[in-house]
Amino acid sequence: MSREPEFRTVRMREGYDLDAVDDFVDQVIDALDGRPAGKGITPERIESEEFKVVRMREGYSMDDVDDWLDAAAAELRKMRQAQQAPQTHQYGPPTQHAPQMQRAPDAGWGAPEPPGHAAPPMAPGVPPPVSPPVYPPPAAAAPYTGFGEPAADADPLTDSAVNELDPALRALDPSYTQPVQRTHQQPAVNGYDSPSDDPSLSDVQTPSTGLHHVEIWTRDIELATRSFGWLFERLGWTLFQVWDNGRSWQSPGGGPYVVIEQSPDIAWTPYNRKAPGLNHLALAVPERWMVDRIVSEAPTYGWRLMFADQHPYAGGPHHYAAYFENEEGFEVEVATP
């Protein structure tokens, strides 16, 4: 099994806390390699370990972590059985059993010479050579096939050139999440209440020309995070900035970003998308099936499909799109080119 496991990450659904998994996996690897730091790790300890579950921030795929730990526990159990098995060393033909080695006073180690066989000479005080135990080969972990090679139970997407899509947009398919190399240097988003200078959010580039960002003020940052955060990340956008009263998400490829903020300066008047100001935010996806999938999932996250009697051509006979309104009255359009 791999000593450098790769776990997929998930957002906006349940996953294991990154730091907790990394710390425990390091101890398991130490145990597999026979290092002192892994002394307390046993197969039973691995099987009973429980991790903190996160939902509103990035976490490891629970299935990936569980599968790797199951394989690690099995390998540790095999190693323990091999170490506990009695070892015999034969000095003579296969049909004969060598007499038991005995220590004579002041005479060193020696063995009676079996008939027809000359035992190799041994220096006084030197034990016979001991062959190292042979461990059974570890069970191979099931390969992650990726989006281009869907598993047997994956939903086939035969009507689109999936391999040509931006990798971030492939995440719309529930059978796909991007694998990442588990490493101590990998930054992690420490929840939506993290300070704005979190190192995991500091290395994202911003565009140098064109649209830079759009800022939307909300009356309830948690409510807006639930609806807008799910939509942005479902379309492959990246959590960009986090502070007490706001969040931002950046479009794929380092493009423009959108800020959602509950500003202390907000005027507490009902939002009206038909009043002067922002009417709606339009987000593009390259395939029609992506629009359909967003439509099927959106109600769970507080979005209501608008113009349902005209969907998906509410914007015109040649414009395939879906229009949504959330609980605060903000309108978002998801459209294909």
mmCIF file with all atom_site columns, C-alpha atoms in Angstrom, residues 20-91:
data_model
loop_
_atom_site.group_PDB
_atom_site.id
_atom_site.type_symbol
_atom_site.label_atom_id
_atom_site.label_alt_id
_atom_site.label_comp_id
_atom_site.label_asym_id
_atom_site.label_entity_id
_atom_site.label_seq_id
_atom_site.pdbx_PDB_ins_code
_atom_site.Cartn_x
_atom_site.Cartn_y
_atom_site.Cartn_z
_atom_site.occupancy
_atom_site.B_iso_or_equiv
_atom_site.pdbx_formal_charge
_atom_site.auth_seq_id
_atom_site.auth_comp_id
_atom_site.auth_asym_id
_atom_site.auth_atom_id
_atom_site.pdbx_PDB_model_num
ATOM 1  C CA . ALA A 1 20 ? -6.688  15.435  12.144 1.00 0.00 ? 20 ALA A CA 1
ATOM 2  C CA . VAL A 1 21 ? -6.328  12.966  9.269  1.00 0.00 ? 21 VAL A CA 1
ATOM 3  C CA . ASP A 1 22 ? -2.813  14.152  8.381  1.00 0.00 ? 22 ASP A CA 1
ATOM 4  C CA . ASP A 1 23 ? -1.595  13.753  11.971 1.00 0.00 ? 23 ASP A CA 1
ATOM 5  C CA . PHE A 1 24 ? -3.022  10.267  12.377 1.00 0.00 ? 24 PHE A CA 1
ATOM 6  C CA . VAL A 1 25 ? -1.874  9.064   8.944  1.00 0.00 ? 25 VAL A CA 1
ATOM 7  C CA . ASP A 1 26 ? 1.685   10.141  9.822  1.00 0.00 ? 26 ASP A CA 1
ATOM 8  C CA . GLN A 1 27 ? 1.544   7.947   12.942 1.00 0.00 ? 27 GLN A CA 1
ATOM 9  C CA . VAL A 1 28 ? 0.204   5.002   10.927 1.00 0.00 ? 28 VAL A CA 1
ATOM 10 C CA . ILE A 1 29 ? 3.012   5.359   8.362  1.00 0.00 ? 29 ILE A CA 1
ATOM 11 C CA . ASP A 1 30 ? 5.555   5.417   11.212 1.00 0.00 ? 30 ASP A CA 1
ATOM 12 C CA . ALA A 1 31 ? 4.055   2.168   12.508 1.00 0.00 ? 31 ALA A CA 1
ATOM 13 C CA . LEU A 1 32 ? 4.159   0.544   9.067  1.00 0.00 ? 32 LEU A CA 1
ATOM 14 C CA . ASP A 1 33 ? 7.819   1.509   8.684  1.00 0.00 ? 33 ASP A CA 1
ATOM 15 C CA . GLY A 1 34 ? 8.700   0.356   12.195 1.00 0.00 ? 34 GLY A CA 1
ATOM 16 C CA . ARG A 1 35 ? 9.639   3.782   13.551 1.00 0.00 ? 35 ARG A CA 1
ATOM 17 C CA . PRO A 1 36 ? 9.316   4.535   17.284 1.00 0.00 ? 36 PRO A CA 1
ATOM 18 C CA . ALA A 1 37 ? 6.774   7.316   16.667 1.00 0.00 ? 37 ALA A CA 1
ATOM 19 C CA . GLY A 1 38 ? 4.263   4.692   15.546 1.00 0.00 ? 38 GLY A CA 1
ATOM 20 C CA . LYS A 1 39 ? 4.694   2.400   18.545 1.00 0.00 ? 39 LYS A CA 1
ATOM 21 C CA . GLY A 1 40 ? 1.187   2.983   19.890 1.00 0.00 ? 40 GLY A CA 1
ATOM 22 C CA . ILE A 1 41 ? -0.557  2.314   16.578 1.00 0.00 ? 41 ILE A CA 1
ATOM 23 C CA . THR A 1 42 ? -2.226  -1.085  16.319 1.00 0.00 ? 42 THR A CA 1
ATOM 24 C CA . PRO A 1 43 ? -4.782  -2.486  13.871 1.00 0.00 ? 43 PRO A CA 1
ATOM 25 C CA . GLU A 1 44 ? -7.412  -2.161  16.598 1.00 0.00 ? 44 GLU A CA 1
ATOM 26 C CA . ARG A 1 45 ? -6.482  1.480   17.215 1.00 0.00 ? 45 ARG A CA 1
ATOM 27 C CA . ILE A 1 46 ? -6.785  2.257   13.493 1.00 0.00 ? 46 ILE A CA 1
ATOM 28 C CA . GLU A 1 47 ? -10.189 0.577   13.239 1.00 0.00 ? 47 GLU A CA 1
ATOM 29 C CA . SER A 1 48 ? -11.553 2.493   16.223 1.00 0.00 ? 48 SER A CA 1
ATOM 30 C CA . GLU A 1 49 ? -10.168 5.922   15.298 1.00 0.00 ? 49 GLU A CA 1
ATOM 31 C CA . GLU A 1 50 ? -12.783 8.652   14.744 1.00 0.00 ? 50 GLU A CA 1
ATOM 32 C CA . PHE A 1 51 ? -12.136 11.976  13.025 1.00 0.00 ? 51 PHE A CA 1
ATOM 33 C CA . LYS A 1 52 ? -13.875 15.324  13.291 1.00 0.00 ? 52 LYS A CA 1
ATOM 34 C CA . VAL A 1 53 ? -16.374 15.722  10.455 1.00 0.00 ? 53 VAL A CA 1
ATOM 35 C CA . VAL A 1 54 ? -16.508 19.088  8.653  1.00 0.00 ? 54 VAL A CA 1
ATOM 36 C CA . ARG A 1 55 ? -19.052 20.331  6.158  1.00 0.00 ? 55 ARG A CA 1
ATOM 37 C CA . MET A 1 56 ? -18.752 24.046  5.499  1.00 0.00 ? 56 MET A CA 1
ATOM 38 C CA . ARG A 1 57 ? -15.031 23.891  4.758  1.00 0.00 ? 57 ARG A CA 1
ATOM 39 C CA . GLU A 1 58 ? -12.634 21.696  2.848  1.00 0.00 ? 58 GLU A CA 1
ATOM 40 C CA . GLY A 1 59 ? -12.154 18.154  4.123  1.00 0.00 ? 59 GLY A CA 1
ATOM 41 C CA . TYR A 1 60 ? -10.869 14.782  2.955  1.00 0.00 ? 60 TYR A CA 1
ATOM 42 C CA . SER A 1 61 ? -13.194 12.319  1.242  1.00 0.00 ? 61 SER A CA 1
ATOM 43 C CA . MET A 1 62 ? -14.412 10.001  4.009  1.00 0.00 ? 62 MET A CA 1
ATOM 44 C CA . ASP A 1 63 ? -14.439 6.962   1.709  1.00 0.00 ? 63 ASP A CA 1
ATOM 45 C CA . ASP A 1 64 ? -10.838 7.550   0.566  1.00 0.00 ? 64 ASP A CA 1
ATOM 46 C CA . VAL A 1 65 ? -9.543  7.881   4.124  1.00 0.00 ? 65 VAL A CA 1
ATOM 47 C CA . ASP A 1 66 ? -11.513 4.880   5.407  1.00 0.00 ? 66 ASP A CA 1
ATOM 48 C CA . ASP A 1 67 ? -10.320 2.652   2.545  1.00 0.00 ? 67 ASP A CA 1
ATOM 49 C CA . TRP A 1 68 ? -6.657  3.567   3.106  1.00 0.00 ? 68 TRP A CA 1
ATOM 50 C CA . LEU A 1 69 ? -6.900  3.023   6.868  1.00 0.00 ? 69 LEU A CA 1
ATOM 51 C CA . ASP A 1 70 ? -8.576  -0.366  6.350  1.00 0.00 ? 70 ASP A CA 1
ATOM 52 C CA . ALA A 1 71 ? -5.673  -1.415  4.125  1.00 0.00 ? 71 ALA A CA 1
ATOM 53 C CA . ALA A 1 72 ? -3.167  -0.086  6.678  1.00 0.00 ? 72 ALA A CA 1
ATOM 54 C CA . ALA A 1 73 ? -4.818  -2.030  9.507  1.00 0.00 ? 73 ALA A CA 1
ATOM 55 C CA . ALA A 1 74 ? -4.736  -5.218  7.417  1.00 0.00 ? 74 ALA A CA 1
ATOM 56 C CA . GLU A 1 75 ? -1.040  -4.785  6.640  1.00 0.00 ? 75 GLU A CA 1
ATOM 57 C CA . LEU A 1 76 ? -0.165  -4.094  10.278 1.00 0.00 ? 76 LEU A CA 1
ATOM 58 C CA . ARG A 1 77 ? -2.070  -7.208  11.320 1.00 0.00 ? 77 ARG A CA 1
ATOM 59 C CA . LYS A 1 78 ? -0.148  -9.344  8.801  1.00 0.00 ? 78 LYS A CA 1
ATOM 60 C CA . MET A 1 79 ? 3.152   -7.882  10.001 1.00 0.00 ? 79 MET A CA 1
ATOM 61 C CA . ARG A 1 80 ? 2.266   -8.668  13.620 1.00 0.00 ? 80 ARG A CA 1
ATOM 62 C CA . GLN A 1 81 ? 1.304   -12.245 12.755 1.00 0.00 ? 81 GLN A CA 1
ATOM 63 C CA . ALA A 1 82 ? 4.557   -12.746 10.844 1.00 0.00 ? 82 ALA A CA 1
ATOM 64 C CA . GLN A 1 83 ? 6.602   -11.444 13.766 1.00 0.00 ? 83 GLN A CA 1
ATOM 65 C CA . GLN A 1 84 ? 4.799   -13.694 16.260 1.00 0.00 ? 84 GLN A CA 1
ATOM 66 C CA . ALA A 1 85 ? 5.127   -16.867 14.168 1.00 0.00 ? 85 ALA A CA 1
ATOM 67 C CA . PRO A 1 86 ? 7.845   -19.289 15.474 1.00 0.00 ? 86 PRO A CA 1
ATOM 68 C CA . GLN A 1 87 ? 11.019  -19.307 13.379 1.00 0.00 ? 87 GLN A CA 1
ATOM 69 C CA . THR A 1 88 ? 12.970  -22.528 12.771 1.00 0.00 ? 88 THR A CA 1
ATOM 70 C CA . HIS A 1 89 ? 16.431  -22.802 11.243 1.00 0.00 ? 89 HIS A CA 1
ATOM 71 C CA . GLN A 1 90 ? 17.440  -26.109 9.661  1.00 0.00 ? 90 GLN A CA 1
ATOM 72 C CA . TYR A 1 91 ? 21.029  -27.284 9.463  1.00 0.00 ? 91 TYR A CA 1
#
